[in-house]
Amino acid sequence: MRKKLHIKKGDTVIVNAGESKGQEGKVLEVLVDKQRAIVEGVNMMSKHTKPNAANPQGGIIKQEAPIHISNLNVKDPSTGAATRIGRKLNDNNKLVRYAKKSGEEIK
């Protein structure tokens, strides 16, 4: 059984460590097996490509590289600061994620 991750696709996250520290962006993809996430506009790398149908010119393309999820915190919906995530049952007996700082539900 795999441990649940605190980050999901579509979350707005803040980088708390590494070269991209302080940057924020939207999670485009979560790589569960490698415990990494691809975040929009964060941890950019240069990739050399041959000419192809998508890029007829070829050349150097900037794209996002995966970043380890331990270096990411979800952005609190009410305060805009980095927060940790908890899980609790709501009124309808559904398990929901909430921000530990403000106590607000994360959608």
XYZ file of N, CA and C in Angstrom:
321
model
N 0.838 -1.183 0.000
C 0.000 0.000 0.000
C 0.886 1.251 0.000
N 0.578 2.172 -0.918
C 1.345 3.409 -1.017
C 0.788 4.453 -0.074
N 1.700 5.276 0.443
C 1.294 6.390 1.299
C 0.692 7.493 0.429
N -0.384 8.116 0.912
C -1.007 9.216 0.165
C -0.099 10.439 0.196
N -0.066 11.154 -0.899
C 0.747 12.362 -0.988
C -0.095 13.576 -0.590
N 0.566 14.612 -0.113
C -0.144 15.813 0.305
C -0.406 16.766 -0.850
N 0.064 16.405 -2.045
C -0.082 17.281 -3.210
C -0.851 16.552 -4.298
N -1.766 17.279 -4.943
C -2.545 16.727 -6.038
C -2.374 17.603 -7.269
N -2.701 17.044 -8.412
C -2.691 17.811 -9.658
C -3.688 18.965 -9.526
N -3.263 20.158 -9.921
C -4.139 21.334 -9.851
C -3.939 22.197 -8.624
N -3.217 21.694 -7.601
C -2.937 22.484 -6.404
C -1.989 23.635 -6.739
N -2.129 24.745 -6.039
C -1.153 25.823 -6.113
C -0.165 25.602 -4.977
N 1.127 25.504 -5.329
C 2.143 25.176 -4.336
C 3.233 26.238 -4.289
N 3.952 26.268 -3.168
C 5.090 27.154 -2.971
C 6.312 26.277 -2.729
N 7.429 26.592 -3.398
C 8.665 25.828 -3.227
C 9.361 26.337 -1.972
N 9.685 25.419 -1.036
C 10.288 25.835 0.233
C 11.763 25.474 0.345
N 12.337 24.863 -0.694
C 13.761 24.521 -0.645
C 14.282 24.351 -2.063
N 15.584 24.523 -2.201
C 16.219 24.301 -3.496
C 16.437 25.579 -4.265
N 16.829 25.414 -5.521
C 17.176 26.539 -6.386
C 15.978 27.439 -6.679
N 14.785 26.873 -6.723
C 13.566 27.625 -7.037
C 12.819 28.080 -5.788
N 13.502 28.157 -4.643
C 12.859 28.507 -3.365
C 12.109 29.829 -3.467
N 10.875 29.825 -2.951
C 10.052 31.029 -2.945
C 9.119 31.146 -4.125
N 9.363 30.388 -5.184
C 8.496 30.457 -6.359
C 7.218 29.681 -6.102
N 6.166 30.053 -6.820
C 4.924 29.313 -6.699
C 4.353 29.038 -8.078
N 3.536 28.008 -8.157
C 2.932 27.635 -9.420
C 1.909 26.532 -9.220
N 1.277 26.160 -10.322
C 0.231 25.142 -10.303
C 0.855 23.793 -10.628
N 0.433 22.738 -9.936
C 0.953 21.391 -10.183
C 0.327 20.864 -11.472
N 1.183 20.528 -12.446
C 0.718 20.011 -13.724
C 0.590 18.496 -13.704
N 1.495 17.834 -12.958
C 1.518 16.371 -12.930
C 2.202 15.916 -11.649
N 1.727 14.805 -11.091
C 2.354 14.214 -9.910
C 2.863 12.835 -10.287
N 4.168 12.608 -10.084
C 4.788 11.311 -10.360
C 4.856 10.558 -9.039
N 3.855 9.727 -8.764
C 3.688 9.090 -7.462
C 4.848 8.145 -7.145
N 5.264 7.342 -8.115
C 6.325 6.358 -7.880
C 7.640 7.012 -7.476
N 7.948 8.150 -8.098
C 9.214 8.840 -7.823
C 9.074 9.903 -6.742
N 7.867 10.108 -6.220
C 7.575 11.137 -5.208
C 8.004 12.526 -5.696
N 7.656 12.832 -6.933
C 8.004 14.115 -7.536
C 6.791 14.739 -8.202
N 6.857 16.041 -8.440
C 5.772 16.754 -9.103
C 6.360 17.722 -10.122
N 5.614 17.967 -11.189
C 6.005 18.967 -12.177
C 5.133 20.191 -11.926
N 5.788 21.325 -11.639
C 5.083 22.558 -11.280
C 5.314 23.587 -12.387
N 4.237 24.259 -12.767
C 4.260 25.236 -13.854
C 5.222 26.381 -13.549
N 6.223 26.580 -14.416
C 7.151 27.698 -14.291
C 8.219 27.548 -13.223
N 8.357 26.367 -12.615
C 9.326 26.143 -11.547
C 10.316 25.062 -11.970
N 11.596 25.226 -11.573
C 12.643 24.245 -11.862
C 12.808 24.049 -13.371
N 12.988 25.155 -14.087
C 13.099 25.118 -15.549
C 14.441 24.540 -15.976
N 14.419 23.777 -17.079
C 15.635 23.211 -17.639
C 15.620 23.422 -19.150
N 16.800 23.354 -19.748
C 16.921 23.484 -21.196
C 17.038 22.093 -21.797
N 16.268 21.859 -22.854
C 16.309 20.563 -23.518
C 16.601 20.789 -24.997
N 17.586 20.068 -25.525
C 17.945 20.167 -26.935
C 17.067 19.206 -27.719
N 16.390 19.711 -28.756
C 15.482 18.858 -29.535
C 15.827 18.903 -31.014
N 15.592 17.777 -31.663
C 15.714 17.706 -33.116
C 14.448 18.297 -33.723
N 14.505 18.716 -34.969
C 13.279 19.192 -35.618
C 12.239 18.066 -35.688
N 10.983 18.396 -35.378
C 9.888 17.429 -35.471
C 8.616 18.170 -35.860
N 7.496 17.460 -35.908
C 6.234 18.072 -36.342
C 5.804 19.191 -35.400
N 5.971 18.983 -34.098
C 5.566 20.001 -33.125
C 6.485 21.205 -33.155
N 7.782 20.987 -33.397
C 8.773 22.053 -33.415
C 9.652 21.898 -34.660
N 9.194 22.444 -35.817
C 9.924 22.213 -37.079
C 11.345 22.785 -37.091
N 11.585 23.811 -36.283
C 12.899 24.445 -36.261
C 13.904 23.638 -35.434
N 13.417 22.948 -34.391
C 14.327 22.257 -33.478
C 14.962 23.274 -32.545
N 16.079 22.919 -31.917
C 16.798 23.854 -31.069
C 16.618 23.570 -29.591
N 16.790 24.635 -28.790
C 16.746 24.492 -27.331
C 15.376 24.936 -26.817
N 14.752 24.065 -26.031
C 13.426 24.339 -25.465
C 13.540 24.396 -23.953
N 12.886 25.373 -23.337
C 12.828 25.457 -21.868
C 11.590 24.687 -21.410
N 11.751 23.798 -20.426
C 10.611 23.077 -19.886
C 10.817 22.780 -18.414
N 9.720 22.446 -17.741
C 9.762 22.178 -16.306
C 10.339 20.797 -16.038
N 11.198 20.714 -15.026
C 11.739 19.428 -14.583
C 11.005 19.042 -13.297
N 10.908 17.739 -12.997
C 10.244 17.322 -11.762
C 11.001 17.820 -10.530
N 10.258 18.106 -9.469
C 10.836 18.564 -8.205
C 10.274 17.658 -7.104
N 11.084 17.328 -6.118
C 10.654 16.400 -5.072
C 9.553 17.025 -4.231
N 8.548 16.226 -3.863
C 7.389 16.779 -3.150
C 7.720 17.261 -1.746
N 8.855 16.802 -1.188
C 9.235 17.284 0.139
C 9.651 18.753 0.091
N 9.948 19.259 -1.090
C 10.335 20.654 -1.255
C 9.142 21.546 -1.599
N 7.930 21.012 -1.523
C 6.728 21.759 -1.887
C 5.761 21.830 -0.715
N 5.096 22.973 -0.570
C 4.012 23.147 0.384
C 2.809 23.712 -0.357
N 1.626 23.276 0.010
C 0.410 23.797 -0.595
C 0.183 25.221 -0.106
N -0.308 26.081 -1.000
C -0.584 27.477 -0.654
C -1.938 27.554 0.054
N -1.963 28.211 1.208
C -3.196 28.363 1.997
C -4.193 29.216 1.218
N -5.428 28.737 1.022
C -6.399 29.502 0.231
C -6.783 30.848 0.849
N -6.742 30.973 2.174
C -7.180 32.226 2.796
C -6.033 33.210 3.007
N -4.862 32.726 3.469
C -3.771 33.651 3.769
C -2.753 33.775 2.647
N -2.665 32.781 1.780
C -1.691 32.817 0.697
C -0.304 32.371 1.116
N -0.144 31.922 2.361
C 1.158 31.443 2.848
C 1.255 29.932 2.665
N 2.465 29.398 2.797
C 2.663 27.957 2.716
C 2.083 27.302 3.964
N 1.414 26.174 3.774
C 0.801 25.472 4.897
C 0.932 23.970 4.719
N 0.819 23.261 5.846
C 0.785 21.805 5.777
C -0.661 21.369 5.591
N -0.831 20.099 5.255
C -2.151 19.574 4.933
C -2.567 18.537 5.963
N -3.840 18.580 6.362
C -4.416 17.551 7.221
C -5.628 16.963 6.532
N -6.119 15.843 7.046
C -7.330 15.238 6.502
C -8.328 15.044 7.640
N -9.593 15.342 7.352
C -10.641 15.153 8.361
C -11.950 14.852 7.654
N -12.897 14.310 8.414
C -14.229 14.042 7.878
C -15.054 15.317 7.938
N -15.758 15.613 6.840
C -16.630 16.787 6.850
C -18.038 16.378 7.279
N -19.021 17.261 7.129
C -20.390 17.004 7.572
C -21.022 15.809 6.854
N -20.629 15.572 5.606
C -21.200 14.477 4.811
C -20.405 13.179 4.952
N -19.561 13.086 5.970
C -18.699 11.910 6.201
C -17.778 11.621 5.022
N -17.318 12.682 4.359
C -16.322 12.552 3.298
C -14.995 13.044 3.831
N -13.914 12.368 3.445
C -12.580 12.777 3.871
C -12.135 13.953 3.007
N -11.839 15.083 3.632
C -11.417 16.276 2.893
C -10.068 16.750 3.411
N -9.331 17.446 2.550
C -8.052 18.028 2.962
C -8.306 19.430 3.500
N -7.533 19.814 4.520
C -7.675 21.165 5.061
C -6.293 21.737 5.366
N -6.212 23.063 5.364
C -4.961 23.757 5.658
C -4.783 23.800 7.165
N -3.619 23.367 7.647
C -3.389 23.324 9.095
C -3.282 24.724 9.687
N -2.820 25.723 8.915
C -2.658 27.083 9.435
C -4.004 27.751 9.698
N -4.899 27.709 8.689
C -6.159 28.439 8.811
C -7.332 27.534 9.140
N -7.203 26.230 8.915
C -8.299 25.293 9.148
C -9.297 25.239 8.003
N -9.025 25.990 6.929
C -9.941 26.046 5.795
C -9.793 24.820 4.892
N -10.910 24.369 4.315
C -10.884 23.233 3.393
C -10.173 23.595 2.114
N -9.462 22.619 1.551
C -8.779 22.820 0.274
C -9.545 22.051 -0.780
N -9.952 22.751 -1.785
C -10.733 22.118 -2.850
C -9.867 21.535 -3.911
